[in-house]
Short mmCIF file of C-alpha atoms and ligand atoms in Angstrom, two decimals:
data_model
loop_
_atom_site.label_atom_id
_atom_site.label_comp_id
_atom_site.label_asym_id
_atom_site.label_seq_id
_atom_site.Cartn_x
_atom_site.Cartn_y
_atom_site.Cartn_z
CA UNK A 1 28.87 -7.41 -21.36
CA UNK A 2 25.70 -6.70 -19.24
CA UNK A 3 24.71 -9.92 -17.21
CA UNK A 4 21.09 -10.63 -16.83
CA UNK A 5 20.18 -9.82 -12.90
CA UNK A 6 18.08 -11.60 -10.97
CA UNK A 7 16.63 -10.17 -7.41
CA UNK A 8 15.52 -11.80 -4.58
CA UNK A 9 13.48 -9.94 -1.74
CA UNK A 10 11.44 -7.05 -2.51
CA UNK A 11 11.11 -5.32 0.96
CA UNK A 12 11.77 -1.66 1.71
CA UNK A 13 15.35 -2.13 0.45
CA UNK A 14 15.24 -4.55 -2.13
CA UNK A 15 12.54 -2.77 -4.08
CA UNK A 16 14.69 0.79 -4.70
CA UNK A 17 17.80 -1.41 -5.40
CA UNK A 18 16.18 -3.31 -7.86
CA UNK A 19 14.05 0.07 -9.18
CA UNK A 20 17.68 1.34 -9.71
CA UNK A 21 18.84 -1.55 -11.69
CA UNK A 22 15.81 -1.33 -14.01
CA UNK A 23 16.14 2.50 -14.37
CA UNK A 24 19.82 2.24 -14.93
CA UNK A 25 18.82 -0.09 -17.80
CA UNK A 26 19.99 -3.31 -16.97
CA UNK A 27 17.51 -6.40 -17.80
CA UNK A 28 16.23 -7.88 -14.25
CA UNK A 29 14.31 -10.72 -13.39
CA UNK A 30 12.58 -10.50 -9.56
CA UNK A 31 11.59 -12.86 -7.07
CA UNK A 32 9.32 -12.53 -3.93
CA UNK A 33 7.41 -14.40 -1.30
CA UNK A 34 4.90 -11.83 -1.64
CA UNK A 35 4.20 -12.17 -5.20
CA UNK A 36 1.86 -8.78 -5.02
CA UNK A 37 5.17 -6.99 -4.36
CA UNK A 38 6.54 -7.52 -7.91
CA UNK A 39 3.75 -5.78 -9.67
CA UNK A 40 5.58 -2.46 -9.20
CA UNK A 41 8.95 -3.55 -10.55
CA UNK A 42 7.22 -5.24 -13.51
CA UNK A 43 5.37 -2.54 -14.11
CA UNK A 44 9.08 -0.71 -14.45
CA UNK A 45 10.30 -3.47 -16.99
CA UNK A 46 10.99 -6.70 -14.62
CA UNK A 47 10.53 -10.08 -15.62
CA UNK A 48 8.30 -11.93 -12.99
CA UNK A 49 9.99 -15.11 -12.18
CA UNK A 50 8.03 -18.09 -10.81
CA UNK A 51 10.19 -19.29 -7.65
CA UNK A 52 14.13 -18.61 -6.58
CA UNK A 53 15.45 -21.79 -8.53
CA UNK A 54 13.90 -19.86 -11.59
CA UNK A 55 15.67 -16.80 -11.42
CA UNK A 56 19.08 -18.99 -10.56
CA UNK A 57 18.24 -20.42 -14.32
CA UNK A 58 17.27 -17.42 -15.90
CA UNK A 59 20.64 -15.61 -14.14
CA UNK A 60 23.96 -15.51 -14.35
CA UNK A 61 23.69 -13.08 -11.17
CA UNK A 62 21.67 -12.96 -7.91
CA UNK A 63 20.73 -10.90 -5.32
CA UNK A 64 19.37 -12.09 -2.51
CA UNK A 65 18.08 -9.06 0.31
CA UNK A 66 15.98 -10.76 2.70
CA UNK A 67 15.40 -10.13 6.46
CA UNK A 68 17.36 -12.70 8.34
CA UNK A 69 19.72 -15.66 8.32
CA UNK A 70 16.66 -18.20 8.40
CA UNK A 71 15.16 -16.53 5.51
CA UNK A 72 18.42 -16.55 3.07
CA UNK A 73 18.47 -20.37 4.22
CA UNK A 74 14.51 -20.74 3.17
CA UNK A 75 15.70 -18.75 -0.22
CA UNK A 76 18.41 -21.23 -0.75
CA UNK A 77 16.90 -24.18 0.51
CA UNK A 78 13.53 -24.37 -0.02
CA UNK A 79 11.44 -26.46 -2.82
CA UNK A 80 12.55 -24.51 -5.49
CA UNK A 81 14.89 -22.82 -3.69
CA UNK A 82 18.05 -20.55 -5.44
CA UNK A 83 20.19 -23.89 -5.21
CA UNK A 84 18.42 -25.61 -7.29
CA UNK A 85 19.00 -22.79 -9.99
CA UNK A 86 22.64 -22.41 -9.43
CA UNK A 87 24.73 -23.56 -11.65
CA UNK A 88 28.86 -23.15 -13.05
CA UNK A 89 29.71 -19.52 -13.42
CA UNK A 90 26.74 -18.56 -10.90
CA UNK A 91 27.26 -15.75 -8.80
CA UNK A 92 25.18 -14.73 -5.51
CA UNK A 93 25.32 -11.72 -3.73
CA UNK A 94 23.84 -11.21 -0.96
CA UNK A 95 22.96 -7.60 0.60
CA UNK A 96 20.65 -9.32 3.88
CA UNK A 97 22.59 -8.72 7.12
CA UNK A 98 23.08 -12.31 8.44
CA UNK A 99 25.30 -14.17 10.70
CA UNK A 100 28.95 -14.09 9.32
CA UNK A 101 29.53 -17.75 10.42
CA UNK A 102 26.67 -19.13 8.27
CA UNK A 103 27.38 -16.54 5.50
CA UNK A 104 30.57 -18.75 4.96
CA UNK A 105 28.53 -22.02 4.70
CA UNK A 106 26.18 -20.51 1.83
CA UNK A 107 29.40 -20.00 0.40
CA UNK A 108 30.57 -23.32 0.12
CA UNK A 109 27.50 -24.83 -0.59
CA UNK A 110 27.28 -22.99 -3.67
CA UNK A 111 31.05 -22.97 -4.32
CA UNK A 112 30.10 -26.88 -4.57
CA UNK A 113 28.00 -26.14 -7.56
CA UNK A 114 30.59 -24.49 -9.85
CA UNK A 115 29.44 -20.94 -8.26
CA UNK A 116 31.08 -18.19 -6.31
CA UNK A 117 29.36 -16.16 -3.20
CA UNK A 118 29.82 -12.39 -2.34
CA UNK A 119 28.43 -10.98 0.52
CA UNK A 120 27.39 -7.30 0.25
CA UNK A 121 25.53 -5.94 3.13
CA UNK A 122 23.71 -2.37 3.10
CA UNK A 123 24.10 0.84 4.41
CA UNK A 124 22.18 4.13 4.38
CA UNK A 125 18.66 3.66 5.06
CA UNK A 126 15.53 3.17 2.77
CA UNK A 127 16.45 6.61 1.38
CA UNK A 128 19.89 5.14 0.58
CA UNK A 129 18.16 2.25 -1.51
CA UNK A 130 15.28 4.12 -3.05
CA UNK A 131 18.59 7.31 -4.17
CA UNK A 132 20.83 5.08 -5.31
CA UNK A 133 23.50 6.35 -2.50
CA UNK A 134 23.73 3.42 -0.57
CA UNK A 135 27.26 2.44 1.49
CA UNK A 136 28.09 -1.25 0.55
CA UNK A 137 30.94 -3.26 2.61
CA UNK A 138 31.63 -6.26 0.76
CA UNK A 139 33.28 -9.69 1.34
CA UNK A 140 34.49 -12.14 -1.15
CA UNK A 141 37.29 -13.11 -4.19
CA UNK A 142 38.33 -10.72 -6.14
CA UNK A 143 37.68 -11.50 -8.76
CA UNK A 144 34.05 -11.63 -7.69
CA UNK A 145 33.98 -8.40 -6.37
CA UNK A 146 35.14 -6.62 -9.44
CA UNK A 147 32.35 -8.71 -11.51
CA UNK A 148 29.52 -7.43 -9.17
CA UNK A 149 31.03 -4.05 -8.84
CA UNK A 150 29.32 -2.44 -11.90
CA UNK A 151 25.75 -3.61 -10.71
CA UNK A 152 25.62 -2.85 -6.90
CA UNK A 153 26.95 0.44 -8.75
CA UNK A 154 23.28 0.80 -9.64
CA UNK A 155 22.47 1.28 -5.85
CA UNK A 156 25.63 2.20 -4.08
CA UNK A 157 27.98 5.10 -4.18
CA UNK A 158 30.87 3.43 -2.02
CA UNK A 159 31.73 -0.14 -2.53
CA UNK A 160 34.31 -1.33 -0.17
CA UNK A 161 36.13 -4.76 -0.63
CA UNK A 162 37.18 -5.61 2.66
CA UNK A 163 37.59 -9.21 2.62
CA UNK A 164 37.11 -13.01 1.99
CA UNK A 165 33.53 -14.21 2.32
CA UNK A 166 32.06 -13.37 5.94
CA UNK A 167 34.15 -9.69 6.50
CA UNK A 168 31.56 -7.67 4.47
CA UNK A 169 29.05 -9.64 7.72
CA UNK A 170 31.80 -8.09 10.04
CA UNK A 171 31.56 -4.99 8.40
CA UNK A 172 28.39 -4.61 8.61
CA UNK A 173 28.17 -5.78 12.65
CA UNK A 174 30.76 -2.52 12.69
CA UNK A 175 28.64 -0.22 11.35
CA UNK A 176 25.38 -1.20 13.25
CA UNK A 177 27.46 -1.00 16.61
CA UNK A 178 27.91 2.99 15.46
CA UNK A 179 24.27 3.30 14.65
CA UNK A 180 22.83 1.77 17.40
CA UNK A 181 25.11 4.11 19.57
CA UNK A 182 24.04 7.31 16.96
CA UNK A 183 20.70 6.66 18.09
CA UNK A 184 21.07 6.69 21.67
CA UNK A 185 22.98 9.29 21.62
CA UNK A 186 20.08 11.30 19.79
CA UNK A 187 17.51 9.71 21.50
CA UNK A 188 19.03 11.55 24.80
CA UNK A 189 19.95 14.71 23.25
CA UNK A 190 16.42 15.27 22.41
CA UNK A 191 14.52 14.25 25.26
CA UNK A 192 17.00 16.25 27.21
CA UNK A 193 16.35 19.46 24.92
CA UNK A 194 12.64 18.34 25.57
CA UNK A 195 12.80 18.49 29.17
CA UNK A 196 14.87 21.91 29.24
CA UNK A 197 11.59 23.99 27.41
CA UNK A 198 14.56 24.16 23.80
CA UNK A 199 13.15 24.67 20.64
CA UNK A 200 14.14 21.22 19.54
CA UNK A 201 13.90 22.41 15.66
CA UNK A 202 16.08 25.55 16.70
CA UNK A 203 18.02 22.97 18.45
CA UNK A 204 18.47 20.52 15.44
CA UNK A 205 19.32 23.32 13.21
CA UNK A 206 22.50 24.65 15.77
CA UNK A 207 23.85 21.56 16.14
CA UNK A 208 23.34 18.82 13.44
CA UNK A 209 26.50 20.90 11.46
CA UNK A 210 28.96 21.11 13.73
CA UNK A 211 30.87 18.16 15.15
CA UNK A 212 27.81 16.57 16.84
CA UNK A 213 25.89 15.98 13.10
CA UNK A 214 25.66 12.55 12.05
CA UNK A 215 23.14 10.66 9.45
CA UNK A 216 20.77 9.60 12.21
CA UNK A 217 20.77 13.24 13.58
CA UNK A 218 20.22 15.09 10.18
CA UNK A 219 17.41 11.96 8.95
CA UNK A 220 15.92 10.73 12.05
CA UNK A 221 15.93 13.92 14.18
CA UNK A 222 13.37 15.79 12.99
CA UNK A 223 10.81 12.54 12.61
CA UNK A 224 11.47 11.77 15.83
CA UNK A 225 10.30 15.61 16.52
CA UNK A 226 7.44 15.11 14.69
CA UNK A 227 6.68 11.80 16.70
CA UNK A 228 6.48 9.81 12.85
CA UNK A 229 7.39 6.44 13.64
CA UNK A 230 6.96 5.11 10.12
CA UNK A 231 10.08 2.76 9.78
CA UNK A 232 12.65 3.31 7.24
CA UNK A 233 14.42 0.46 9.26
CA UNK A 234 12.01 -1.64 11.94
CA UNK A 235 13.22 -2.09 15.77
CA UNK A 236 12.71 -6.01 14.52
CA UNK A 237 15.06 -6.07 12.50
CA UNK A 238 17.15 -3.77 14.42
CA UNK A 239 16.80 -6.02 16.66
CA UNK A 240 17.92 -8.88 14.45
CA UNK A 241 21.50 -6.88 13.81
CA UNK A 242 21.96 -6.32 17.57
CA UNK A 243 21.66 -9.98 18.08
CA UNK A 244 24.42 -11.09 15.48
CA UNK A 245 26.45 -8.36 16.92
CA UNK A 246 25.96 -9.31 20.73
CA UNK A 247 26.68 -13.40 18.66
CA UNK A 248 30.01 -12.33 17.43
CA UNK A 249 31.43 -9.89 19.64
CA UNK A 250 31.05 -12.96 22.00
CA UNK A 251 32.53 -15.01 19.40
CA UNK A 252 35.77 -12.76 19.30
CA UNK A 253 35.76 -11.65 23.06
CA UNK A 254 35.61 -8.04 22.62
CA UNK A 255 32.92 -6.09 24.99
CA UNK A 256 30.13 -3.85 23.62
CA UNK A 257 28.29 -2.79 27.12
CA UNK A 258 26.37 -0.14 24.81
CA UNK A 259 25.17 -2.02 22.42
CA UNK A 260 24.27 -4.62 24.91
CA UNK A 261 22.54 -1.60 26.43
CA UNK A 262 20.31 -0.60 23.31
CA UNK A 263 19.49 -4.23 22.73
CA UNK A 264 17.89 -4.48 26.12
CA UNK A 265 15.93 -1.10 25.50
CA UNK A 266 14.96 -2.20 22.08
CA UNK A 267 13.68 -5.45 23.79
CA UNK A 268 11.48 -3.40 26.33
CA UNK A 269 9.78 -2.17 23.22
CA UNK A 270 9.16 -5.01 21.05
CA UNK A 271 7.89 -6.69 24.48
CA UNK A 272 5.22 -3.68 23.97
CA UNK A 273 4.17 -4.89 20.22
CA UNK A 274 6.40 -1.74 19.02
CA UNK A 275 8.93 -3.97 16.61
CA UNK A 276 7.36 -2.70 13.58
CA UNK A 277 7.89 0.74 14.34
CA UNK A 278 10.82 2.76 13.12
CA UNK A 279 14.51 2.24 15.33
CA UNK A 280 14.51 5.77 16.15
CA UNK A 281 11.46 5.12 18.03
CA UNK A 282 14.19 4.02 21.06
CA UNK A 283 13.68 6.91 22.29
CA UNK A 284 10.29 5.70 23.51
CA UNK A 285 12.33 3.72 26.10
CA UNK A 286 13.76 6.75 27.72
CA UNK A 287 10.32 8.40 27.30
CA UNK A 288 8.92 5.83 29.93
CA UNK A 289 11.83 6.96 32.54
CA UNK A 290 11.59 10.22 32.14
CA UNK A 291 7.73 10.49 32.13
CA UNK A 292 8.29 13.45 29.09
CA UNK A 293 7.75 13.08 25.38
CA UNK A 294 9.95 14.70 22.45
CA UNK A 295 8.07 17.18 20.75
CA UNK A 296 4.91 17.06 22.80
CA UNK A 297 3.70 20.73 23.16
P1 NAP B 301 11.58 -5.84 4.69
O1 NAP B 301 11.09 -4.69 4.37
O2 NAP B 301 10.66 -6.03 5.91
O3 NAP B 301 11.45 -6.57 3.48
C1 NAP B 301 11.99 -8.30 4.21
C2 NAP B 301 12.25 -8.85 2.93
O4 NAP B 301 12.21 -10.32 2.76
C3 NAP B 301 10.63 -8.97 1.89
O5 NAP B 301 11.01 -9.00 0.02
C4 NAP B 301 10.52 -10.29 2.29
O6 NAP B 301 9.21 -10.75 1.70
C5 NAP B 301 11.96 -10.98 2.41
N1 NAP B 301 11.39 -12.45 3.13
C6 NAP B 301 11.56 -12.14 4.54
N2 NAP B 301 11.38 -13.64 4.97
C7 NAP B 301 12.11 -14.67 4.01
C8 NAP B 301 11.66 -16.08 3.24
N3 NAP B 301 11.86 -17.08 4.32
N4 NAP B 301 11.71 -16.10 2.07
C9 NAP B 301 11.47 -15.67 1.25
N5 NAP B 301 11.47 -13.83 1.55
C10 NAP B 301 11.64 -13.59 2.89
O7 NAP B 301 13.13 -5.28 5.39
P2 NAP B 301 14.11 -4.54 4.62
O8 NAP B 301 14.03 -3.28 5.62
O9 NAP B 301 14.34 -4.83 3.09
O10 NAP B 301 15.72 -5.48 5.38
C11 NAP B 301 16.10 -6.39 4.35
C12 NAP B 301 17.60 -6.66 4.61
O11 NAP B 301 17.79 -5.47 4.53
C13 NAP B 301 17.38 -7.25 5.93
O12 NAP B 301 18.51 -8.39 6.39
C14 NAP B 301 18.11 -5.77 6.97
O13 NAP B 301 18.96 -5.43 8.30
C15 NAP B 301 18.78 -5.04 5.55
N6 NAP B 301 18.92 -3.70 5.99
C16 NAP B 301 17.94 -2.60 6.34
C17 NAP B 301 17.81 -1.39 5.76
C18 NAP B 301 16.71 -0.56 6.39
O14 NAP B 301 17.00 0.70 6.50
N7 NAP B 301 15.48 -0.97 6.10
C19 NAP B 301 19.34 -0.79 6.00
C20 NAP B 301 20.64 -1.61 5.67
C21 NAP B 301 20.33 -3.10 5.39
P3 NAP B 301 7.70 -11.10 1.93
O15 NAP B 301 7.96 -9.46 1.00
O16 NAP B 301 7.15 -11.81 0.83
O17 NAP B 301 7.74 -10.69 3.50
#
């Protein structure tokens, strides 16, 4: 039997994910802090709630997709927060990328009210959310994950149960270490191609199908050549993920020097007021060092 789904957080990712749930025929209740962001979803068939607590009262399963750990905390604990609507049998699915340690604490609070929690951060960018092709790394009990799976299938094509609560967020950190390494490589490669006077589009075509091919190269390479810095994923959110990565790596004693370097490069770009640009604007930090720009005539 299909259960009613609540969705809290209709940003770049959440709006796409909630749209896919509605499109696949699910009964969806939405709430977003900035109310105007609910309008397109309501036009598509969702019901607008007045608070996260109301979402919890109306829906046995509630998905969250907000920015950072303090924001999930606010969704849960603010006046009329979600915990006020959680009861025995509720399932909270957190698709935000947040601290693995805080996740375990949130899950314990929900368990104390008779509910369950799974952490289910996503990867695949704004494109993946819109097309319904996200990869989802999931931590939680087997029963909770299997209950959530049919609903996550509305927007995810790869759904992997990786372990207990918190381990989804840990695997997401693995994902982000890979993502920023790839972003740095694409930036250096395109800047070298530019400095060498190569045709950048032909260069991309030549390498993207071989061993050097990657999601970042295929999706963000063309945008970098066009100098289109509109965000699929902002530098500010990317930087938040790298902070989570540095904290988590420190806690287990694992060196991540490449990730630390990219963290510092993004910090420099934030200091220049570029935190709202897409994470592929990383190349701008290298442009400063080299005195040339990718995609310039
Ligand atoms: P976004 O477009 O900036 O949207 C953020 C959402 O969180 C908005 O709905 C915002 O509400 C809400 N929010 C933030 N702080 C809040 C608070 N204190 N209380 C209530 N609502 C709050 O971000 P996004 O790109 O969708 O990212 C959402 C999550 O997905 C993040 O954890 C991010 O790391 C992760 N993620 C993003 C991508 C990507 O490519 N964009 C990929 C994978 C994972 P308002 O509308 O009121 O601001």
